[in-house]
Amino acid sequence: MEEDSHSQSASLKEFYIPSYVLLPDSESETVPDVPRCPVLVFINSKSGGQLGGDLLVTYRSLLNKNQVFDVGEEAPDKALRRIYLNLETLKANGDAYATQIQERLRIIVAGGDGTAGWLLGVVCDLKLSHPPPIATVPLGTGNNLPFAFGWGKKNPGTDRHAVEQFLRHVMNAKEMKIDNWHILMRLRAPKEGSCDPIAPLELPHSLHAFGRVSATDELNKSTYAKLGCTQGWFFASLVHPSSHNIAQLAKVKVMKKCGEWRDLEIPSSIRSIVCLNLPSFSGGLNPWGTPNTKKSQYKDFTPPYVDDGLLEVVGFRDAWHGLVLYAPSGHGTRLAQAHRICFEFHKGGADHTFMRIDGEPWKQPLPVDDDTVVVEISHHGQVNILATRDCQSKSVRDPSSSPSQHGSEDCQSDDDSSHGGEEHRKFGAAETFKIPEDIDISHIS
């Protein structure tokens, strides 16, 4: 067989998955012992210049080429759907080998933060019975996600030795939970033509999963469209012309307790806002820091945990203000911690603003008449991620962490007290993934 032509070392067999597990209707084959750490590898071959392509070649030479995917050739949701359907079929036929593969399976994703977020969102949305944990290879520019979980921020080596070393680290990595976030955008639908792609937005590739959720809206049934996606969003920043501050552009609301929205008071000096769920921003900086809860203004704040269901909301005055992050214990202006945050843009502030999700920016048009553009971020479950033993990210489940309070109760995003409930349970990050109409998922939205 083709796979056997690879001169695999004993250690590489611990990661190898036979083709019959990956491909439906494959020919029967004699299988080795169950690998200790079977992996599926997803690589953005266009990330990191030539590095992505080189990494793809190396992984395919060391493992079964059928367990290594170029996300530009096959979307992760399609690949995972096919593999997991095949695994379920094999398990139903009493295949104990396939069952153990599924139980031990881990995923490696190599790309920028946008590619990593794509995988995290897809795994969350597919609602797998045993979701695999994910390790991230720093192949982008910011690499905030790999850095936060101990995988570094420098682009990796692509030779055989470097890949084998990374595989061993994946085998020994610990599992952690990380919050997943749902982003909803509501804006006026085009008067003519299709809403897909969503004119007039010029969205980056990592936002490929945006789709039209509903053709109607309770606020104005003839003109509004809701746009929704579920991805591994980790930070979103709002940057705008220096002549305007955030308070002039938008009304901001936050929810920390279920059903309780409150207006967020933003100092007039604040010109940009960062919403993040990682202790790493812009290449390893930590805008939130560790609040001193003995100070009255910080008494309701906690350290930034990646699995507490809370986003940290930080403000900055200008680029010079950001330099404070390079100082010991430096941080931005702490504004809130919340399960959900909503920006309502109205006419008059400006004709556009700039947004950034997972390090990728786009230009966001703002209302020119009496419309409202709404951008809402809400907690939407958790996914499993792999981390090194000495990573920066902290968990509320870690006994060594002793916060004064571990966030508030889990606030599900199907709460009807927000700006409508239906948009939170329609589509997921997987572009082609649709939940069957006859399945009630209101309890897991």
Short mmCIF file of C-alpha atoms in Angstrom, two decimals:
data_model
loop_
_atom_site.label_atom_id
_atom_site.label_comp_id
_atom_site.label_asym_id
_atom_site.label_seq_id
_atom_site.Cartn_x
_atom_site.Cartn_y
_atom_site.Cartn_z
CA MET A 1 0.00 0.00 0.00
CA GLU A 2 1.06 3.60 -0.61
CA GLU A 3 1.12 4.49 3.05
CA ASP A 4 3.49 1.63 3.81
CA SER A 5 6.04 3.04 1.37
CA HIS A 6 6.85 5.66 3.99
CA SER A 7 9.75 4.53 6.13
CA GLN A 8 8.03 5.28 9.40
CA SER A 9 9.97 5.21 12.60
CA ALA A 10 8.41 3.54 15.62
CA SER A 11 7.64 6.93 17.11
CA LEU A 12 5.75 8.11 14.02
CA LYS A 13 3.49 5.08 14.20
CA GLU A 14 2.11 6.56 17.41
CA PHE A 15 0.49 9.29 15.27
CA TYR A 16 -0.42 7.32 12.14
CA ILE A 17 -4.04 6.67 11.12
CA PRO A 18 -4.81 3.92 8.56
CA SER A 19 -6.73 4.95 5.44
CA TYR A 20 -9.75 2.76 6.13
CA VAL A 21 -10.51 4.90 9.19
CA LEU A 22 -10.30 8.10 7.15
CA LEU A 23 -11.93 7.16 3.86
CA PRO A 24 -15.32 5.46 3.43
CA ASP A 25 -15.31 2.34 1.26
CA SER A 26 -11.54 1.91 1.56
CA GLU A 27 -9.99 -1.47 0.93
CA SER A 28 -9.48 -3.62 4.00
CA GLU A 29 -5.97 -3.55 5.39
CA THR A 30 -3.89 -5.03 8.13
CA VAL A 31 -3.62 -2.41 10.82
CA PRO A 32 -0.82 -1.88 13.35
CA ASP A 33 -1.38 -1.44 17.06
CA VAL A 34 -3.64 1.44 18.00
CA PRO A 35 -1.52 4.63 17.98
CA ARG A 36 -1.14 6.44 21.29
CA CYS A 37 -1.75 9.83 19.71
CA PRO A 38 -3.54 9.68 16.35
CA VAL A 39 -3.64 13.12 14.74
CA LEU A 40 -5.46 14.95 11.99
CA VAL A 41 -3.39 17.81 10.59
CA PHE A 42 -4.91 20.94 8.98
CA ILE A 43 -2.48 23.35 7.32
CA ASN A 44 -3.04 26.68 5.63
CA SER A 45 -0.46 26.27 2.87
CA LYS A 46 -0.59 30.03 2.15
CA SER A 47 0.36 31.04 5.70
CA GLY A 48 3.88 32.02 6.59
CA GLY A 49 4.99 32.60 3.03
CA GLN A 50 6.53 29.36 1.78
CA LEU A 51 6.48 27.79 5.25
CA GLY A 52 2.89 26.58 5.00
CA GLY A 53 3.53 24.70 1.78
CA ASP A 54 6.78 23.24 3.09
CA LEU A 55 5.09 22.09 6.29
CA LEU A 56 2.34 20.41 4.26
CA VAL A 57 4.93 18.44 2.28
CA THR A 58 6.78 17.33 5.42
CA TYR A 59 3.68 16.16 7.30
CA ARG A 60 2.43 14.23 4.27
CA SER A 61 5.80 12.53 3.91
CA LEU A 62 5.84 11.43 7.55
CA LEU A 63 2.20 10.45 8.07
CA ASN A 64 -0.59 9.03 5.97
CA LYS A 65 -1.23 11.72 3.38
CA ASN A 66 -4.96 11.18 3.95
CA GLN A 67 -4.70 12.50 7.51
CA VAL A 68 -3.06 15.77 6.43
CA PHE A 69 -5.26 18.47 4.88
CA ASP A 70 -4.65 21.74 3.09
CA VAL A 71 -7.54 23.98 4.22
CA GLY A 72 -7.37 25.74 0.87
CA GLU A 73 -8.19 22.46 -0.89
CA GLU A 74 -10.79 21.01 1.47
CA ALA A 75 -12.65 22.95 4.18
CA PRO A 76 -12.14 21.52 7.68
CA ASP A 77 -15.88 21.07 8.28
CA LYS A 78 -16.23 18.85 5.21
CA ALA A 79 -13.18 16.77 6.11
CA LEU A 80 -14.22 16.31 9.74
CA ARG A 81 -17.80 15.50 8.81
CA ARG A 82 -16.65 12.77 6.42
CA ILE A 83 -14.18 11.26 8.89
CA TYR A 84 -16.56 11.27 11.84
CA LEU A 85 -19.40 9.78 9.82
CA ASN A 86 -17.03 6.99 8.81
CA LEU A 87 -15.91 6.52 12.42
CA GLU A 88 -19.51 6.21 13.59
CA THR A 89 -20.21 3.66 10.87
CA LEU A 90 -17.18 1.59 11.85
CA LYS A 91 -18.11 1.77 15.54
CA ALA A 92 -21.66 0.64 14.75
CA ASN A 93 -20.15 -2.38 13.01
CA GLY A 94 -18.19 -3.29 16.13
CA ASP A 95 -14.79 -1.93 15.06
CA ALA A 96 -12.92 -1.55 18.36
CA TYR A 97 -9.86 -0.10 16.59
CA ALA A 98 -11.86 2.82 15.18
CA THR A 99 -13.42 3.41 18.58
CA GLN A 100 -10.01 3.79 20.20
CA ILE A 101 -8.81 6.06 17.38
CA GLN A 102 -11.75 8.37 18.04
CA GLU A 103 -11.15 8.39 21.78
CA ARG A 104 -7.45 9.29 21.40
CA LEU A 105 -7.72 11.62 18.40
CA ARG A 106 -6.03 15.02 18.48
CA ILE A 107 -5.99 17.82 15.90
CA ILE A 108 -3.07 19.98 14.77
CA VAL A 109 -3.80 23.25 12.95
CA ALA A 110 -1.04 25.27 11.32
CA GLY A 111 -1.84 28.80 10.20
CA GLY A 112 -2.60 32.25 11.55
CA ASP A 113 -5.05 33.07 14.34
CA GLY A 114 -7.85 33.20 11.77
CA THR A 115 -7.19 29.63 10.60
CA ALA A 116 -6.95 28.38 14.19
CA GLY A 117 -10.20 30.14 15.09
CA TRP A 118 -11.85 28.54 12.07
CA LEU A 119 -10.95 25.05 13.31
CA LEU A 120 -12.04 25.77 16.87
CA GLY A 121 -15.40 27.07 15.64
CA VAL A 122 -15.96 24.13 13.32
CA VAL A 123 -15.22 21.55 16.03
CA CYS A 124 -17.58 23.35 18.40
CA ASP A 125 -20.37 23.59 15.83
CA LEU A 126 -20.23 19.99 14.66
CA LYS A 127 -21.26 18.95 18.20
CA LEU A 128 -19.11 15.82 18.09
CA SER A 129 -19.72 13.09 20.64
CA HIS A 130 -16.03 13.13 21.60
CA PRO A 131 -14.55 16.43 20.36
CA PRO A 132 -10.78 16.22 19.88
CA PRO A 133 -8.44 18.75 21.51
CA ILE A 134 -6.55 21.08 19.19
CA ALA A 135 -2.87 22.09 19.09
CA THR A 136 -1.89 25.23 17.18
CA VAL A 137 1.26 25.77 15.12
CA PRO A 138 2.34 29.47 14.94
CA LEU A 139 2.33 30.11 11.21
CA GLY A 140 0.87 33.63 11.08
CA THR A 141 2.05 37.08 12.12
CA GLY A 142 0.42 37.70 15.52
CA ASN A 143 0.18 34.06 16.63
CA ASN A 144 -1.65 35.05 19.79
CA LEU A 145 -3.42 31.72 20.16
CA PRO A 146 -0.29 29.51 19.94
CA PHE A 147 1.62 31.89 22.21
CA ALA A 148 -1.11 31.90 24.85
CA PHE A 149 -1.03 28.10 25.09
CA GLY A 150 2.72 27.65 25.08
CA TRP A 151 3.42 26.81 21.41
CA GLY A 152 5.48 29.96 20.84
CA LYS A 153 5.00 32.86 18.44
CA LYS A 154 7.84 32.31 16.01
CA ASN A 155 7.23 30.42 12.79
CA PRO A 156 8.30 26.79 13.18
CA GLY A 157 10.88 24.73 11.39
CA THR A 158 9.50 22.68 8.52
CA ASP A 159 12.07 19.89 8.32
CA ARG A 160 11.49 16.35 9.48
CA HIS A 161 13.23 16.81 12.82
CA ALA A 162 11.19 19.90 13.73
CA VAL A 163 7.90 18.20 12.82
CA GLU A 164 8.73 15.04 14.77
CA GLN A 165 9.64 17.16 17.79
CA PHE A 166 6.34 19.06 17.57
CA LEU A 167 4.42 15.77 17.33
CA ARG A 168 6.07 14.57 20.54
CA HIS A 169 5.05 17.81 22.28
CA VAL A 170 1.47 17.27 21.10
CA MET A 171 1.50 13.77 22.57
CA ASN A 172 2.61 15.12 25.97
CA ALA A 173 0.44 18.25 25.98
CA LYS A 174 -2.27 18.85 28.55
CA GLU A 175 -5.91 19.48 27.68
CA MET A 176 -7.64 22.73 28.58
CA LYS A 177 -11.02 24.27 27.88
CA ILE A 178 -11.36 27.55 26.01
CA ASP A 179 -14.50 29.64 25.62
CA ASN A 180 -16.07 29.82 22.19
CA TRP A 181 -17.77 33.02 21.04
CA HIS A 182 -20.69 33.80 18.76
CA ILE A 183 -20.61 36.97 16.69
CA LEU A 184 -23.79 38.45 15.30
CA MET A 185 -24.06 41.40 12.96
CA ARG A 186 -27.29 43.10 12.07
CA LEU A 187 -27.37 45.64 9.27
CA ARG A 188 -29.57 46.70 6.39
CA ALA A 189 -29.78 44.13 3.63
CA PRO A 190 -29.01 45.23 0.06
CA LYS A 191 -32.09 46.53 -1.74
CA GLU A 192 -31.09 44.58 -4.84
CA GLY A 193 -29.11 41.42 -5.47
CA SER A 194 -27.94 38.64 -3.22
CA CYS A 195 -26.86 39.00 0.39
CA ASP A 196 -24.07 36.45 -0.17
CA PRO A 197 -21.37 37.64 -0.16
CA ILE A 198 -22.61 40.24 2.23
CA ALA A 199 -22.43 43.56 0.45
CA PRO A 200 -21.01 46.05 1.11
CA LEU A 201 -18.65 44.30 3.54
CA GLU A 202 -15.22 43.24 2.34
CA LEU A 203 -14.63 40.53 4.92
CA PRO A 204 -11.29 38.74 5.38
CA HIS A 205 -10.96 35.02 4.73
CA SER A 206 -11.29 34.10 8.38
CA LEU A 207 -14.85 35.46 8.33
CA HIS A 208 -15.81 33.21 5.44
CA ALA A 209 -18.53 31.63 7.55
CA PHE A 210 -20.69 34.71 7.77
CA GLY A 211 -24.03 33.97 6.19
CA ARG A 212 -27.50 35.37 6.11
CA VAL A 213 -29.38 34.00 9.09
CA SER A 214 -32.78 35.50 8.57
CA ALA A 215 -34.45 37.61 5.90
CA THR A 216 -36.58 39.38 8.48
CA ASP A 217 -36.03 41.17 11.74
CA GLU A 218 -38.46 42.08 14.48
CA LEU A 219 -37.13 45.68 14.44
CA ASN A 220 -37.94 46.26 10.72
CA LYS A 221 -39.17 43.19 8.88
CA SER A 222 -38.73 44.56 5.39
CA THR A 223 -35.18 45.84 5.45
CA TYR A 224 -33.00 44.08 8.01
CA ALA A 225 -30.88 40.97 7.74
CA LYS A 226 -29.13 39.16 10.55
CA LEU A 227 -25.69 37.75 10.03
CA GLY A 228 -24.37 35.11 12.34
CA CYS A 229 -21.43 32.83 12.85
CA THR A 230 -19.89 30.76 15.58
CA GLN A 231 -16.14 30.77 15.61
CA GLY A 232 -13.24 30.78 18.03
CA TRP A 233 -13.18 34.51 18.26
CA PHE A 234 -10.60 35.71 20.72
CA PHE A 235 -10.44 39.43 20.31
CA ALA A 236 -12.14 42.12 18.29
CA SER A 237 -10.86 45.67 18.21
CA LEU A 238 -12.66 48.79 17.04
CA VAL A 239 -10.40 51.43 15.59
CA HIS A 240 -11.67 54.65 14.10
CA PRO A 241 -10.60 58.13 12.95
CA SER A 242 -8.75 60.07 15.61
CA SER A 243 -11.40 62.80 15.55
CA HIS A 244 -13.96 60.46 17.09
CA ASN A 245 -14.04 58.44 20.27
CA ILE A 246 -16.00 55.24 20.89
CA ALA A 247 -18.72 57.03 22.83
CA GLN A 248 -19.44 59.19 19.76
CA LEU A 249 -19.62 56.21 17.45
CA ALA A 250 -21.58 53.64 19.40
CA LYS A 251 -23.72 52.79 22.39
CA VAL A 252 -22.14 49.85 24.20
CA LYS A 253 -23.97 47.39 26.45
CA VAL A 254 -22.61 44.48 28.44
CA MET A 255 -24.17 41.50 30.18
CA LYS A 256 -22.40 39.79 33.07
CA LYS A 257 -25.44 38.19 34.67
CA CYS A 258 -28.00 36.36 32.59
CA GLY A 259 -30.68 38.67 31.26
CA GLU A 260 -29.19 41.82 32.78
CA TRP A 261 -27.93 44.24 30.13
CA ARG A 262 -26.36 47.47 31.34
CA ASP A 263 -24.92 50.45 29.53
CA LEU A 264 -21.14 50.55 29.59
CA GLU A 265 -19.81 53.97 30.50
CA ILE A 266 -16.79 54.69 28.33
CA PRO A 267 -14.47 57.61 29.12
CA SER A 268 -14.47 60.23 26.38
CA SER A 269 -10.74 59.73 25.88
CA ILE A 270 -11.15 56.10 24.73
CA ARG A 271 -10.75 55.73 20.98
CA SER A 272 -10.45 51.97 20.58
CA ILE A 273 -11.79 48.92 22.37
CA VAL A 274 -10.36 45.42 22.53
CA CYS A 275 -12.53 42.44 23.53
CA LEU A 276 -10.38 39.42 24.21
CA ASN A 277 -10.40 35.99 25.79
CA LEU A 278 -6.65 35.40 25.77
CA PRO A 279 -3.76 36.70 27.85
CA SER A 280 -2.05 37.50 24.54
CA PHE A 281 -2.72 40.38 22.16
CA SER A 282 -0.72 41.90 19.31
CA GLY A 283 2.10 39.39 19.54
CA GLY A 284 2.13 38.51 23.22
CA LEU A 285 0.98 41.61 25.11
CA ASN A 286 -1.61 41.32 27.90
CA PRO A 287 -3.94 44.37 27.86
CA TRP A 288 -5.98 43.21 30.89
CA GLY A 289 -3.15 42.28 33.21
CA THR A 290 -4.02 41.08 36.73
CA PRO A 291 -6.37 43.45 38.60
CA ASN A 292 -5.68 44.24 42.24
CA THR A 293 -9.07 43.38 43.73
CA LYS A 294 -8.18 45.30 46.90
CA LYS A 295 -8.68 48.51 44.91
CA SER A 296 -12.31 49.56 44.88
CA GLN A 297 -12.48 50.14 41.12
CA TYR A 298 -11.30 46.57 40.48
CA LYS A 299 -13.24 44.74 43.20
CA ASP A 300 -15.59 43.07 40.69
CA PHE A 301 -12.82 42.06 38.28
CA THR A 302 -10.96 38.75 38.10
CA PRO A 303 -7.76 37.67 36.36
CA PRO A 304 -8.22 36.72 32.69
CA TYR A 305 -9.20 33.06 32.51
CA VAL A 306 -9.75 31.41 29.14
CA ASP A 307 -12.66 29.26 30.33
CA ASP A 308 -14.68 31.48 32.69
CA GLY A 309 -17.25 32.53 30.09
CA LEU A 310 -16.13 36.15 30.28
CA LEU A 311 -14.62 38.51 27.74
CA GLU A 312 -12.21 41.13 28.98
CA VAL A 313 -13.08 44.57 27.57
CA VAL A 314 -10.17 47.01 27.46
CA GLY A 315 -9.98 50.57 26.15
CA PHE A 316 -7.09 52.59 24.71
CA ARG A 317 -6.75 56.31 24.11
CA ASP A 318 -4.32 56.10 21.18
CA ALA A 319 -1.29 54.19 19.92
CA TRP A 320 0.92 55.82 22.53
CA HIS A 321 -1.36 54.47 25.25
CA GLY A 322 -0.60 50.98 23.98
CA LEU A 323 3.04 51.42 24.88
CA VAL A 324 2.07 51.01 28.53
CA LEU A 325 1.71 47.28 27.84
CA TYR A 326 5.47 47.01 27.48
CA ALA A 327 5.98 48.19 31.06
CA PRO A 328 5.94 45.74 33.99
CA SER A 329 2.33 45.22 35.11
CA GLY A 330 1.21 47.61 32.36
CA HIS A 331 -2.36 47.35 31.12
CA GLY A 332 -5.01 49.25 29.20
CA THR A 333 -8.10 50.90 30.68
CA ARG A 334 -10.14 48.03 32.14
CA LEU A 335 -13.79 48.62 31.23
CA ALA A 336 -15.69 45.38 31.93
CA GLN A 337 -15.82 41.61 32.00
CA ALA A 338 -18.91 40.21 30.33
CA HIS A 339 -20.64 37.14 28.88
CA ARG A 340 -21.98 39.32 26.11
CA ILE A 341 -21.20 42.73 24.66
CA CYS A 342 -23.23 44.70 22.14
CA PHE A 343 -22.18 47.68 20.01
CA GLU A 344 -25.02 49.74 18.50
CA PHE A 345 -23.82 52.14 15.82
CA HIS A 346 -26.13 54.97 14.82
CA LYS A 347 -26.11 57.68 12.18
CA GLY A 348 -23.88 60.68 12.68
CA GLY A 349 -20.75 59.36 14.35
CA ALA A 350 -18.85 58.51 11.15
CA ASP A 351 -19.47 56.82 7.82
CA HIS A 352 -17.29 53.84 8.69
CA THR A 353 -15.11 52.25 11.34
CA PHE A 354 -12.40 49.61 11.24
CA MET A 355 -12.76 46.25 12.95
CA ARG A 356 -10.42 43.35 13.45
CA ILE A 357 -11.17 39.74 14.25
CA ASP A 358 -8.37 37.28 14.96
CA GLY A 359 -5.83 39.75 13.64
CA GLU A 360 -7.54 40.37 10.30
CA PRO A 361 -9.06 43.83 9.65
CA TRP A 362 -11.95 45.00 7.55
CA LYS A 363 -13.75 48.27 6.90
CA GLN A 364 -17.22 48.35 8.46
CA PRO A 365 -19.73 50.82 6.93
CA LEU A 366 -21.86 52.65 9.50
CA PRO A 367 -25.46 53.92 9.15
CA VAL A 368 -26.07 56.82 6.79
CA ASP A 369 -29.73 57.29 7.69
CA ASP A 370 -31.94 56.11 10.55
CA ASP A 371 -30.67 52.52 10.52
CA THR A 372 -28.74 50.83 13.29
CA VAL A 373 -25.74 48.56 12.78
CA VAL A 374 -25.43 46.05 15.61
CA VAL A 375 -22.37 43.94 16.43
CA GLU A 376 -22.84 41.52 19.31
CA ILE A 377 -20.42 39.02 20.81
CA SER A 378 -21.77 36.34 23.15
CA HIS A 379 -20.51 33.24 24.92
CA HIS A 380 -21.27 30.09 22.97
CA GLY A 381 -19.90 26.98 24.66
CA GLN A 382 -16.35 25.70 24.93
CA VAL A 383 -13.86 23.63 22.98
CA ASN A 384 -10.85 21.56 24.00
CA ILE A 385 -7.38 22.90 23.30
CA LEU A 386 -3.90 21.50 23.87
CA ALA A 387 -1.34 23.43 25.88
CA THR A 388 2.20 23.00 27.13
CA ARG A 389 2.74 22.59 30.85
CA ASP A 390 4.08 26.13 31.35
CA CYS A 391 1.64 28.06 29.14
CA GLN A 392 0.45 31.58 30.00
CA SER A 393 -3.27 30.79 29.80
CA LYS A 394 -4.98 30.05 33.11
CA SER A 395 -8.09 28.03 33.88
CA VAL A 396 -10.66 28.56 36.61
CA ARG A 397 -10.48 24.78 37.05
CA ASP A 398 -6.80 24.93 38.00
CA PRO A 399 -6.48 24.47 41.80
CA SER A 400 -3.38 26.69 41.77
CA SER A 401 -5.46 29.67 40.68
CA SER A 402 -7.28 31.37 43.51
CA PRO A 403 -9.47 34.16 42.12
CA SER A 404 -11.78 36.09 44.39
CA GLN A 405 -14.62 35.06 42.12
CA HIS A 406 -14.70 32.81 39.08
CA GLY A 407 -17.00 34.90 36.90
CA SER A 408 -20.74 34.63 37.12
CA GLU A 409 -23.03 31.81 36.16
CA ASP A 410 -22.90 30.43 32.62
CA CYS A 411 -25.11 32.64 30.51
CA GLN A 412 -26.51 30.82 27.51
CA SER A 413 -26.80 32.82 24.32
CA ASP A 414 -30.40 31.82 23.65
CA ASP A 415 -31.59 34.26 26.32
CA ASP A 416 -34.56 36.09 24.81
CA SER A 417 -33.88 39.23 26.78
CA SER A 418 -31.27 40.28 24.26
CA HIS A 419 -31.81 41.70 20.82
CA GLY A 420 -33.75 38.62 19.72
CA GLY A 421 -33.09 34.93 20.35
CA GLU A 422 -33.47 33.22 17.02
CA GLU A 423 -30.25 34.47 15.46
CA HIS A 424 -28.13 32.61 18.02
CA ARG A 425 -29.20 29.15 16.98
CA LYS A 426 -29.34 28.97 13.23
CA PHE A 427 -25.99 28.41 11.57
CA GLY A 428 -22.52 27.58 12.73
CA ALA A 429 -18.99 28.34 11.66
CA ALA A 430 -18.93 25.35 9.35
CA GLU A 431 -19.98 27.01 6.10
CA THR A 432 -22.07 24.09 4.89
CA PHE A 433 -23.27 22.94 8.30
CA LYS A 434 -26.98 23.27 8.94
CA ILE A 435 -28.86 21.85 11.90
CA PRO A 436 -31.86 19.77 10.78
CA GLU A 437 -35.15 21.56 11.31
CA ASP A 438 -36.61 18.68 13.33
CA ILE A 439 -33.88 18.84 16.01
CA ASP A 440 -34.49 21.08 19.01
CA ILE A 441 -31.19 22.71 19.95
CA SER A 442 -32.51 25.52 22.10
CA HIS A 443 -30.94 23.92 25.15
CA ILE A 444 -27.44 23.96 23.64
CA SER A 445 -27.35 27.28 21.86
#
